[in-house]
PDB file of C-alpha atoms in Angstrom:
ATOM      1  CA  MET A  12       0.055   0.010   0.009  1.00 47.00           C
ATOM      2  CA  GLU A  13       1.460   3.102  -0.850  1.00 50.00           C
ATOM      3  CA  PRO A  14       1.794   5.844   1.594  1.00 51.00           C
ATOM      4  CA  ALA A  15      -0.600   8.775   0.799  1.00 51.00           C
ATOM      5  CA  VAL A  16       0.784  11.745  -0.528  1.00 49.00           C
ATOM      6  CA  GLN A  17       0.837  14.950   1.516  1.00 50.00           C
ATOM      7  CA  THR A  18       0.810  18.319  -0.248  1.00 50.00           C
ATOM      8  CA  GLN A  19       1.823  21.222   1.835  1.00 53.00           C
ATOM      9  CA  ALA A  20      -0.457  24.367   1.271  1.00 51.00           C
ATOM     10  CA  GLN A  21       1.588  26.841  -0.112  1.00 53.00           C
ATOM     11  CA  PRO A  22       1.810  29.966   1.485  1.00 52.00           C
ATOM     12  CA  LYS A  23      -0.484  32.929   0.178  1.00 53.00           C
ATOM     13  CA  VAL A  24       1.739  35.662  -1.214  1.00 46.00           C
ATOM     14  CA  LYS A  25       0.964  39.128   0.741  1.00 51.00           C
ATOM     15  CA  ARG A  26       1.268  42.257  -0.939  1.00 57.00           C
ATOM     16  CA  GLY A  27       4.034  44.361   0.923  1.00 57.00           C
ATOM     17  CA  LYS A  28       3.023  47.602   2.028  1.00 70.00           C
ATOM     18  CA  ARG A  29       4.102  50.602   0.640  1.00 76.00           C
ATOM     19  CA  SER A  30       6.764  52.364   2.117  1.00 84.00           C
ATOM     20  CA  PRO A  31       6.295  56.071   3.414  1.00 84.00           C
ATOM     21  CA  VAL A  32       8.696  57.276   0.366  1.00 87.00           C
ATOM     22  CA  ASP A  33       6.576  55.100  -1.978  1.00 86.00           C
ATOM     23  CA  ILE A  34       3.792  57.234  -0.701  1.00 89.00           C
ATOM     24  CA  VAL A  35       5.648  60.859  -0.964  1.00 91.00           C
ATOM     25  CA  ILE A  36       6.642  59.733  -3.939  1.00 92.00           C
ATOM     26  CA  HIS A  37       3.380  59.091  -5.277  1.00 92.00           C
ATOM     27  CA  LEU A  38       1.903  62.072  -3.777  1.00 93.00           C
ATOM     28  CA  VAL A  39       4.383  64.332  -5.496  1.00 94.00           C
ATOM     29  CA  LEU A  40       3.386  62.828  -8.544  1.00 94.00           C
ATOM     30  CA  ALA A  41       0.128  63.712  -8.258  1.00 93.00           C
ATOM     31  CA  LEU A  42       0.901  67.335  -7.391  1.00 94.00           C
ATOM     32  CA  LEU A  43       2.735  67.419 -10.524  1.00 94.00           C
ATOM     33  CA  THR A  44      -0.151  66.154 -12.474  1.00 91.00           C
ATOM     34  CA  ILE A  45      -2.623  68.601 -11.090  1.00 90.00           C
ATOM     35  CA  ALA A  46      -0.222  71.378 -11.658  1.00 89.00           C
ATOM     36  CA  THR A  47      -0.133  70.307 -15.017  1.00 87.00           C
ATOM     37  CA  ILE A  48      -3.583  69.792 -15.952  1.00 88.00           C
ATOM     38  CA  LEU A  49      -4.830  72.815 -14.240  1.00 87.00           C
ATOM     39  CA  PRO A  50      -3.867  75.764 -16.387  1.00 84.00           C
ATOM     40  CA  PHE A  51      -5.378  73.844 -19.136  1.00 85.00           C
ATOM     41  CA  TYR A  52      -8.224  73.225 -17.536  1.00 86.00           C
ATOM     42  CA  ASN A  53      -8.883  77.102 -16.519  1.00 84.00           C
ATOM     43  CA  VAL A  54      -7.787  78.002 -20.291  1.00 85.00           C
ATOM     44  CA  LEU A  55     -10.371  76.041 -21.619  1.00 86.00           C
ATOM     45  CA  LEU A  56     -13.074  77.057 -18.663  1.00 85.00           C
ATOM     46  CA  MET A  57     -12.708  80.553 -19.291  1.00 83.00           C
ATOM     47  CA  SER A  58     -12.710  80.465 -23.094  1.00 84.00           C
ATOM     48  CA  PHE A  59     -16.445  79.092 -22.326  1.00 83.00           C
ATOM     49  CA  SER A  60     -17.204  81.940 -19.849  1.00 80.00           C
ATOM     50  CA  ASN A  61     -18.238  85.394 -19.847  1.00 77.00           C
ATOM     51  CA  SER A  62     -16.702  88.777 -18.649  1.00 75.00           C
ATOM     52  CA  VAL A  63     -18.555  88.861 -15.292  1.00 74.00           C
ATOM     53  CA  ALA A  64     -17.470  85.561 -14.436  1.00 73.00           C
ATOM     54  CA  VAL A  65     -13.658  86.317 -15.742  1.00 70.00           C
ATOM     55  CA  SER A  66     -13.970  89.178 -13.856  1.00 70.00           C
ATOM     56  CA  LYS A  67     -14.689  88.153 -10.484  1.00 70.00           C
ATOM     57  CA  GLN A  68     -12.203  85.332 -10.336  1.00 65.00           C
ATOM     58  CA  LEU A  69      -8.330  85.214 -11.328  1.00 58.00           C
ATOM     59  CA  ILE A  70      -8.202  81.217 -11.192  1.00 60.00           C
ATOM     60  CA  TYR A  71     -11.616  79.907 -12.952  1.00 64.00           C
ATOM     61  CA  LEU A  72     -12.328  76.192 -11.628  1.00 73.00           C
ATOM     62  CA  VAL A  73     -16.111  76.060 -11.244  1.00 73.00           C
ATOM     63  CA  PRO A  74     -17.988  76.870 -14.228  1.00 73.00           C
ATOM     64  CA  THR A  75     -20.804  79.299 -13.433  1.00 75.00           C
ATOM     65  CA  VAL A  76     -22.034  80.137 -16.983  1.00 77.00           C
ATOM     66  CA  VAL A  77     -21.427  79.261 -20.533  1.00 80.00           C
ATOM     67  CA  ASP A  78     -21.083  81.381 -22.970  1.00 81.00           C
ATOM     68  CA  LEU A  79     -19.621  81.019 -26.882  1.00 84.00           C
ATOM     69  CA  SER A  80     -19.174  84.568 -27.279  1.00 83.00           C
ATOM     70  CA  ALA A  81     -15.551  84.710 -27.692  1.00 83.00           C
ATOM     71  CA  TYR A  82     -15.624  81.600 -30.159  1.00 87.00           C
ATOM     72  CA  HIS A  83     -18.239  83.399 -32.252  1.00 85.00           C
ATOM     73  CA  TYR A  84     -16.195  86.274 -32.629  1.00 82.00           C
ATOM     74  CA  ILE A  85     -13.310  84.502 -33.488  1.00 84.00           C
ATOM     75  CA  ILE A  86     -15.331  82.070 -36.262  1.00 85.00           C
ATOM     76  CA  GLN A  87     -17.237  84.850 -37.453  1.00 84.00           C
ATOM     77  CA  GLU A  88     -14.313  86.716 -38.826  1.00 81.00           C
ATOM     78  CA  PRO A  89     -14.845  86.414 -42.872  1.00 85.00           C
ATOM     79  CA  ARG A  90     -11.275  84.971 -43.246  1.00 86.00           C
ATOM     80  CA  PHE A  91     -11.686  82.471 -40.648  1.00 88.00           C
ATOM     81  CA  LEU A  92     -12.281  79.692 -43.139  1.00 87.00           C
ATOM     82  CA  LYS A  93      -9.424  80.814 -45.719  1.00 90.00           C
ATOM     83  CA  ALA A  94      -7.063  80.878 -42.997  1.00 90.00           C
ATOM     84  CA  LEU A  95      -7.901  77.736 -41.430  1.00 90.00           C
ATOM     85  CA  LEU A  96      -7.566  76.209 -45.214  1.00 92.00           C
ATOM     86  CA  VAL A  97      -4.590  77.567 -45.651  1.00 93.00           C
ATOM     87  CA  THR A  98      -2.971  76.207 -42.329  1.00 93.00           C
ATOM     88  CA  VAL A  99      -4.621  72.937 -43.186  1.00 93.00           C
ATOM     89  CA  PHE A 100      -2.281  73.133 -46.719  1.00 95.00           C
ATOM     90  CA  VAL A 101       0.695  74.008 -45.081  1.00 95.00           C
ATOM     91  CA  THR A 102       0.295  71.193 -42.161  1.00 94.00           C
ATOM     92  CA  VAL A 103      -0.358  68.350 -44.986  1.00 94.00           C
ATOM     93  CA  VAL A 104       1.942  69.586 -47.672  1.00 95.00           C
ATOM     94  CA  GLY A 105       4.815  70.906 -45.282  1.00 95.00           C
ATOM     95  CA  THR A 106       4.857  68.157 -43.127  1.00 95.00           C
ATOM     96  CA  ALA A 107       5.030  65.626 -46.305  1.00 95.00           C
ATOM     97  CA  VAL A 108       7.826  67.735 -47.780  1.00 96.00           C
ATOM     98  CA  ASN A 109       9.575  67.507 -44.203  1.00 96.00           C
ATOM     99  CA  LEU A 110       9.286  64.093 -44.228  1.00 95.00           C
ATOM    100  CA  THR A 111      10.395  63.439 -47.775  1.00 95.00           C
ATOM    101  CA  VAL A 112      13.488  65.613 -47.692  1.00 95.00           C
ATOM    102  CA  THR A 113      14.522  64.939 -43.958  1.00 95.00           C
ATOM    103  CA  LEU A 114      14.390  60.866 -43.959  1.00 94.00           C
ATOM    104  CA  THR A 115      16.241  60.774 -47.692  1.00 93.00           C
ATOM    105  CA  GLY A 116      18.603  63.353 -46.482  1.00 91.00           C
ATOM    106  CA  ALA A 117      19.255  61.244 -43.067  1.00 92.00           C
ATOM    107  CA  TYR A 118      19.460  57.709 -45.148  1.00 91.00           C
ATOM    108  CA  VAL A 119      22.179  59.026 -47.134  1.00 90.00           C
ATOM    109  CA  LEU A 120      24.182  60.951 -44.448  1.00 90.00           C
ATOM    110  CA  SER A 121      23.902  57.879 -42.201  1.00 88.00           C
ATOM    111  CA  LYS A 122      26.393  56.057 -44.618  1.00 85.00           C
ATOM    112  CA  THR A 123      29.387  56.071 -43.546  1.00 81.00           C
ATOM    113  CA  GLY A 124      31.140  55.433 -46.838  1.00 77.00           C
ATOM    114  CA  TYR A 125      29.526  58.374 -48.168  1.00 77.00           C
ATOM    115  CA  PRO A 126      32.248  60.861 -49.936  1.00 81.00           C
ATOM    116  CA  GLY A 127      31.989  64.472 -48.268  1.00 82.00           C
ATOM    117  CA  ARG A 128      29.916  63.351 -45.371  1.00 83.00           C
ATOM    118  CA  ARG A 129      31.303  65.159 -42.799  1.00 86.00           C
ATOM    119  CA  ALA A 130      31.650  67.937 -44.650  1.00 89.00           C
ATOM    120  CA  VAL A 131      27.950  68.280 -45.509  1.00 88.00           C
ATOM    121  CA  MET A 132      27.206  67.416 -41.733  1.00 88.00           C
ATOM    122  CA  ALA A 133      29.751  70.446 -40.512  1.00 89.00           C
ATOM    123  CA  LEU A 134      27.779  72.856 -42.878  1.00 90.00           C
ATOM    124  CA  ILE A 135      24.450  71.261 -41.918  1.00 88.00           C
ATOM    125  CA  ILE A 136      25.399  71.699 -38.033  1.00 88.00           C
ATOM    126  CA  PHE A 137      26.630  75.203 -38.799  1.00 90.00           C
ATOM    127  CA  THR A 138      23.143  76.275 -39.404  1.00 86.00           C
ATOM    128  CA  MET A 139      21.962  75.364 -36.017  1.00 86.00           C
ATOM    129  CA  PHE A 140      23.778  78.626 -34.295  1.00 87.00           C
ATOM    130  CA  PHE A 141      23.924  80.778 -37.335  1.00 86.00           C
ATOM    131  CA  ASN A 142      22.154  82.134 -39.966  1.00 84.00           C
ATOM    132  CA  GLY A 143      22.220  85.355 -42.919  1.00 83.00           C
ATOM    133  CA  GLY A 144      19.692  87.251 -40.841  1.00 87.00           C
ATOM    134  CA  LEU A 145      16.425  88.281 -41.645  1.00 89.00           C
ATOM    135  CA  ILE A 146      16.830  90.819 -44.517  1.00 91.00           C
ATOM    136  CA  PRO A 147      18.890  88.285 -46.691  1.00 91.00           C
ATOM    137  CA  TYR A 148      16.131  86.215 -45.788  1.00 92.00           C
ATOM    138  CA  TYR A 149      13.566  88.282 -47.197  1.00 92.00           C
ATOM    139  CA  LEU A 150      15.681  89.265 -50.155  1.00 93.00           C
ATOM    140  CA  THR A 151      16.348  85.696 -51.313  1.00 92.00           C
ATOM    141  CA  MET A 152      12.383  84.808 -50.912  1.00 93.00           C
ATOM    142  CA  LYS A 153      11.694  87.712 -53.053  1.00 92.00           C
ATOM    143  CA  ASN A 154      14.152  86.325 -55.242  1.00 93.00           C
ATOM    144  CA  LEU A 155      12.562  83.101 -55.328  1.00 92.00           C
ATOM    145  CA  HIS A 156       9.145  84.791 -56.018  1.00 92.00           C
ATOM    146  CA  LEU A 157       7.965  83.426 -52.998  1.00 92.00           C
ATOM    147  CA  ILE A 158       6.229  86.234 -51.806  1.00 93.00           C
ATOM    148  CA  ASN A 159       2.392  85.874 -51.326  1.00 92.00           C
ATOM    149  CA  SER A 160       3.105  82.183 -52.046  1.00 92.00           C
ATOM    150  CA  LEU A 161       1.853  79.123 -49.727  1.00 92.00           C
ATOM    151  CA  LEU A 162       4.980  77.469 -50.563  1.00 93.00           C
ATOM    152  CA  VAL A 163       7.368  80.358 -48.727  1.00 93.00           C
ATOM    153  CA  MET A 164       5.814  78.680 -45.296  1.00 93.00           C
ATOM    154  CA  VAL A 165       6.697  75.207 -47.134  1.00 93.00           C
ATOM    155  CA  LEU A 166      10.091  75.000 -48.735  1.00 93.00           C
ATOM    156  CA  PRO A 167      11.911  77.543 -46.566  1.00 92.00           C
ATOM    157  CA  VAL A 168      11.724  75.100 -43.549  1.00 91.00           C
ATOM    158  CA  ALA A 169      11.726  72.180 -45.440  1.00 92.00           C
ATOM    159  CA  VAL A 170      14.376  70.482 -42.978  1.00 92.00           C
ATOM    160  CA  ASN A 171      14.863  70.778 -39.420  1.00 92.00           C
ATOM    161  CA  THR A 172      18.288  70.350 -38.375  1.00 92.00           C
ATOM    162  CA  PHE A 173      17.769  68.541 -34.968  1.00 92.00           C
ATOM    163  CA  TYR A 174      15.303  65.951 -36.445  1.00 93.00           C
ATOM    164  CA  LEU A 175      17.777  65.331 -39.058  1.00 93.00           C
ATOM    165  CA  ILE A 176      20.123  64.367 -36.560  1.00 91.00           C
ATOM    166  CA  ILE A 177      17.667  62.459 -34.702  1.00 90.00           C
ATOM    167  CA  CYS A 178      16.917  60.366 -38.021  1.00 91.00           C
ATOM    168  CA  ILE A 179      20.699  59.966 -39.039  1.00 91.00           C
ATOM    169  CA  ALA A 180      21.129  58.266 -35.536  1.00 89.00           C
ATOM    170  CA  PHE A 181      18.142  55.969 -35.406  1.00 89.00           C
ATOM    171  CA  PHE A 182      19.327  54.985 -39.368  1.00 90.00           C
ATOM    172  CA  ARG A 183      22.687  54.250 -37.812  1.00 88.00           C
ATOM    173  CA  THR A 184      21.104  51.290 -35.465  1.00 87.00           C
ATOM    174  CA  ILE A 185      19.780  49.395 -38.129  1.00 85.00           C
ATOM    175  CA  PRO A 186      21.736  46.329 -38.897  1.00 85.00           C
ATOM    176  CA  ALA A 187      23.480  46.231 -42.152  1.00 84.00           C
ATOM    177  CA  ALA A 188      22.411  42.320 -42.833  1.00 85.00           C
ATOM    178  CA  LEU A 189      18.925  43.524 -43.467  1.00 83.00           C
ATOM    179  CA  GLU A 190      20.123  46.002 -46.784  1.00 84.00           C
ATOM    180  CA  GLU A 191      22.935  43.384 -47.558  1.00 85.00           C
ATOM    181  CA  SER A 192      20.536  41.200 -47.867  1.00 87.00           C
ATOM    182  CA  ALA A 193      17.965  43.371 -50.070  1.00 85.00           C
ATOM    183  CA  LYS A 194      21.338  44.392 -52.317  1.00 86.00           C
ATOM    184  CA  ILE A 195      21.440  40.309 -52.904  1.00 86.00           C
ATOM    185  CA  ASP A 196      17.981  40.034 -53.786  1.00 83.00           C
ATOM    186  CA  GLY A 197      18.721  42.815 -56.535  1.00 85.00           C
ATOM    187  CA  ALA A 198      17.131  45.693 -54.862  1.00 84.00           C
ATOM    188  CA  ASN A 199      18.575  49.193 -55.418  1.00 86.00           C
ATOM    189  CA  ASP A 200      19.087  52.454 -52.761  1.00 83.00           C
ATOM    190  CA  ILE A 201      15.515  53.654 -53.371  1.00 87.00           C
ATOM    191  CA  GLN A 202      14.077  49.948 -52.737  1.00 88.00           C
ATOM    192  CA  ILE A 203      15.862  49.619 -49.792  1.00 88.00           C
ATOM    193  CA  LEU A 204      14.971  52.728 -47.698  1.00 88.00           C
ATOM    194  CA  VAL A 205      10.965  52.300 -48.697  1.00 88.00           C
ATOM    195  CA  ARG A 206      10.528  48.698 -48.174  1.00 88.00           C
ATOM    196  CA  VAL A 207      13.624  47.575 -45.830  1.00 87.00           C
ATOM    197  CA  VAL A 208      14.357  50.726 -43.839  1.00 89.00           C
ATOM    198  CA  LEU A 209      11.296  52.972 -43.255  1.00 89.00           C
ATOM    199  CA  PRO A 210       8.692  49.894 -42.240  1.00 88.00           C
ATOM    200  CA  VAL A 211      11.603  49.270 -39.087  1.00 86.00           C
ATOM    201  CA  ALA A 212      11.691  53.233 -38.522  1.00 87.00           C
ATOM    202  CA  LYS A 213       7.740  53.416 -38.157  1.00 86.00           C
ATOM    203  CA  PRO A 214       8.165  54.642 -34.158  1.00 84.00           C
ATOM    204  CA  MET A 215      10.800  57.294 -35.314  1.00 87.00           C
ATOM    205  CA  ILE A 216       8.767  58.487 -38.629  1.00 90.00           C
ATOM    206  CA  ALA A 217       5.671  58.657 -36.527  1.00 87.00           C
ATOM    207  CA  THR A 218       7.368  60.984 -34.110  1.00 86.00           C
ATOM    208  CA  ILE A 219       9.357  63.149 -36.547  1.00 91.00           C
ATOM    209  CA  ALA A 220       6.158  63.381 -38.412  1.00 91.00           C
ATOM    210  CA  LEU A 221       4.257  64.705 -35.139  1.00 88.00           C
ATOM    211  CA  PHE A 222       7.096  67.300 -34.515  1.00 90.00           C
ATOM    212  CA  TYR A 223       6.976  68.410 -38.082  1.00 94.00           C
ATOM    213  CA  ALA A 224       3.220  68.626 -37.727  1.00 92.00           C
ATOM    214  CA  VAL A 225       3.044  70.554 -34.976  1.00 90.00           C
ATOM    215  CA  ASP A 226       5.863  73.283 -36.100  1.00 92.00           C
ATOM    216  CA  ARG A 227       3.927  73.379 -39.630  1.00 93.00           C
ATOM    217  CA  TRP A 228       0.570  74.024 -37.587  1.00 92.00           C
ATOM    218  CA  ASN A 229       1.994  76.898 -35.650  1.00 90.00           C
ATOM    219  CA  GLU A 230       3.382  78.484 -38.552  1.00 89.00           C
ATOM    220  CA  TRP A 231       2.582  82.327 -38.456  1.00 89.00           C
ATOM    221  CA  TRP A 232       6.189  84.264 -38.580  1.00 90.00           C
ATOM    222  CA  ASN A 233       6.686  83.793 -42.297  1.00 91.00           C
ATOM    223  CA  GLY A 234       3.254  84.083 -43.192  1.00 89.00           C
ATOM    224  CA  VAL A 235       3.131  87.642 -41.674  1.00 90.00           C
ATOM    225  CA  LEU A 236       6.696  88.333 -42.685  1.00 91.00           C
ATOM    226  CA  PHE A 237       5.846  87.262 -46.282  1.00 92.00           C
ATOM    227  CA  MET A 238       2.129  87.573 -47.338  1.00 90.00           C
ATOM    228  CA  THR A 239       0.797  91.221 -48.047  1.00 88.00           C
ATOM    229  CA  ASN A 240      -2.045  89.541 -49.277  1.00 89.00           C
ATOM    230  CA  VAL A 241      -4.405  88.946 -45.879  1.00 86.00           C
ATOM    231  CA  ASN A 242      -6.405  86.392 -47.375  1.00 87.00           C
ATOM    232  CA  LEU A 243      -3.353  83.804 -47.516  1.00 90.00           C
ATOM    233  CA  LEU A 244      -2.354  84.532 -44.017  1.00 90.00           C
ATOM    234  CA  PRO A 245      -2.471  81.129 -41.918  1.00 92.00           C
ATOM    235  CA  LEU A 246      -4.736  80.776 -38.879  1.00 89.00           C
ATOM    236  CA  GLN A 247      -2.244  81.450 -36.332  1.00 89.00           C
ATOM    237  CA  ALA A 248      -1.400  84.597 -37.732  1.00 89.00           C
ATOM    238  CA  LEU A 249      -4.892  85.328 -38.300  1.00 86.00           C
ATOM    239  CA  LEU A 250      -5.520  84.823 -34.566  1.00 84.00           C
ATOM    240  CA  ARG A 251      -2.731  86.858 -33.690  1.00 83.00           C
ATOM    241  CA  GLU A 252      -3.957  89.724 -35.423  1.00 82.00           C
ATOM    242  CA  LEU A 253      -7.557  89.377 -33.821  1.00 78.00           C
ATOM    243  CA  LEU A 254      -6.020  89.356 -30.193  1.00 75.00           C
ATOM    244  CA  THR A 255      -3.789  92.224 -30.999  1.00 76.00           C
ATOM    245  CA  ASN A 256      -6.298  94.310 -32.654  1.00 72.00           C
ATOM    246  CA  TYR A 257      -9.412  93.314 -30.439  1.00 66.00           C
ATOM    247  CA  ALA A 258      -9.778  96.619 -28.540  1.00 57.00           C
ATOM    248  CA  GLN A 259      -9.253  98.768 -31.685  1.00 62.00           C
ATOM    249  CA  VAL A 260     -12.046  96.633 -33.425  1.00 53.00           C
ATOM    250  CA  LEU A 261     -14.374  97.465 -30.569  1.00 53.00           C
ATOM    251  CA  SER A 262     -13.939 100.908 -30.299  1.00 52.00           C
ATOM    252  CA  SER A 263     -13.691 101.617 -34.006  1.00 51.00           C
ATOM    253  CA  ILE A 264     -16.861 103.667 -35.406  1.00 40.00           C
ATOM    254  CA  ASN A 265     -17.420 101.123 -38.402  1.00 42.00           C
ATOM    255  CA  ALA A 266     -17.141  98.070 -36.136  1.00 47.00           C
ATOM    256  CA  ASN A 267     -20.280  96.094 -35.927  1.00 48.00           C
ATOM    257  CA  ILE A 268     -22.885  96.332 -33.353  1.00 41.00           C
ATOM    258  CA  SER A 269     -23.272  93.093 -32.103  1.00 45.00           C
ATOM    259  CA  LEU A 270     -19.682  92.861 -31.284  1.00 45.00           C
ATOM    260  CA  GLN A 271     -19.662  95.843 -29.295  1.00 45.00           C
ATOM    261  CA  ASN A 272     -22.899  94.520 -27.321  1.00 43.00           C
ATOM    262  CA  THR A 273     -21.108  91.137 -26.865  1.00 51.00           C
ATOM    263  CA  ASP A 274     -18.683  92.908 -24.171  1.00 61.00           C
ATOM    264  CA  LEU A 275     -16.114  90.365 -24.568  1.00 70.00           C
ATOM    265  CA  HIS A 276     -13.431  90.162 -21.729  1.00 72.00           C
ATOM    266  CA  PRO A 277      -9.920  90.109 -23.048  1.00 75.00           C
ATOM    267  CA  GLU A 278      -9.080  87.089 -21.168  1.00 76.00           C
ATOM    268  CA  MET A 279     -11.814  85.285 -22.855  1.00 80.00           C
ATOM    269  CA  LEU A 280     -10.449  86.095 -26.485  1.00 80.00           C
ATOM    270  CA  LYS A 281      -7.249  84.905 -25.398  1.00 80.00           C
ATOM    271  CA  MET A 282      -8.296  81.961 -24.001  1.00 83.00           C
ATOM    272  CA  ALA A 283     -10.493  80.868 -26.894  1.00 85.00           C
ATOM    273  CA  VAL A 284      -7.681  81.518 -29.091  1.00 84.00           C
ATOM    274  CA  VAL A 285      -5.352  79.332 -27.384  1.00 84.00           C
ATOM    275  CA  VAL A 286      -8.083  76.715 -27.536  1.00 87.00           C
ATOM    276  CA  VAL A 287      -8.852  77.058 -31.387  1.00 86.00           C
ATOM    277  CA  SER A 288      -5.191  77.136 -32.022  1.00 84.00           C
ATOM    278  CA  ALA A 289      -4.006  74.127 -29.996  1.00 85.00           C
ATOM    279  CA  LEU A 290      -7.217  71.831 -30.061  1.00 84.00           C
ATOM    280  CA  PRO A 291      -7.033  70.288 -33.449  1.00 82.00           C
ATOM    281  CA  ILE A 292      -3.525  69.601 -33.738  1.00 80.00           C
ATOM    282  CA  ALA A 293      -4.013  67.942 -30.161  1.00 80.00           C
ATOM    283  CA  CYS A 294      -6.331  65.400 -31.971  1.00 81.00           C
ATOM    284  CA  LEU A 295      -3.416  64.003 -33.536  1.00 77.00           C
ATOM    285  CA  TYR A 296      -1.852  63.076 -30.265  1.00 76.00           C
ATOM    286  CA  PRO A 297      -4.061  59.828 -29.470  1.00 76.00           C
ATOM    287  CA  PHE A 298      -3.340  58.208 -32.759  1.00 74.00           C
ATOM    288  CA  LEU A 299       0.243  58.402 -32.734  1.00 70.00           C
ATOM    289  CA  GLN A 300       0.940  58.018 -28.828  1.00 69.00           C
ATOM    290  CA  LYS A 301       1.891  54.479 -29.144  1.00 68.00           C
ATOM    291  CA  TYR A 302       4.806  55.073 -31.068  1.00 66.00           C
ATOM    292  CA  PHE A 303       5.342  58.452 -29.664  1.00 61.00           C
ATOM    293  CA  THR A 304       7.208  57.179 -26.236  1.00 56.00           C
ATOM    294  CA  LYS A 305       9.342  54.519 -28.113  1.00 56.00           C
ATOM    295  CA  GLY A 306      10.213  57.168 -30.960  1.00 50.00           C
ATOM    296  CA  VAL A 307      11.192  60.216 -28.866  1.00 49.00           C
ATOM    297  CA  MET A 308      14.191  57.664 -27.378  1.00 51.00           C
ATOM    298  CA  ILE A 309      15.053  56.064 -30.469  1.00 52.00           C
ATOM    299  CA  GLY A 310      18.074  57.244 -31.499  1.00 46.00           C
ATOM    300  CA  SER A 311      19.657  58.183 -28.296  1.00 47.00           C
ATOM    301  CA  ILE A 312      21.443  55.088 -27.923  1.00 45.00           C
ATOM    302  CA  LYS A 313      24.707  54.960 -29.551  1.00 45.00           C
ATOM    303  CA  GLY A 314      24.457  52.181 -31.779  1.00 43.00           C
TER     304      GLY A 314
END
């Protein structure tokens, strides 16, 4: 008769208690999170408020009224739709041009056997610290016939040197065996870049695309500098104009009576401008979030 096998009950694993240090760290992180979110929350609520509520409290935490006067003032501007379309064009076309030039240039410069690579890199890095000045810049755009052209907000900023360096660092981390195997199969350099390298670089491409899209969406300086046609101003430049000229618009004799009766508080208009200018591009973050954390650190590790 075989002896009965006695099974010992496994002791339950008790969750360790949080140490005072962990509690302090969580409290500090919670306070930092609140301190980060609070300004955005305050901006959003103040943009939907009215002049009376804004005048009573500097920090607007509890919504007491919903007033869309600030947004109505912005949207009813006749040039608003045109400016929005200009900004969408600059963002879409500009980001495409940025990615095309940056990725192709970074791929070439990442090759150690490229003749003159160091000299080219030195010239590129030089542009990070020095420029020709505003007057030569304007004269160059004038000689290229880019005044009052939407391309003036796309072509002069086709490459960001910092983003280019990030792409170069990433391309150097890709194993050379991948490209060598593709060359054995008869692929040329363009096919290797499109079919082998870029699919591996999706996190980096998504991150750089997001950076470029934000830059192009916030474009206003070139629009103000090179656009004499007010119908070609980008959205950010138009919002800036509405904000700076608000007092003159309301006090002008020819101002619309409905605008004079609106009694907009300057802070309301400022917050509404912030929301209108930031909300559309902020909607891109959820779609690229899964790539962002990995892509923003890519290339920081030296291979």
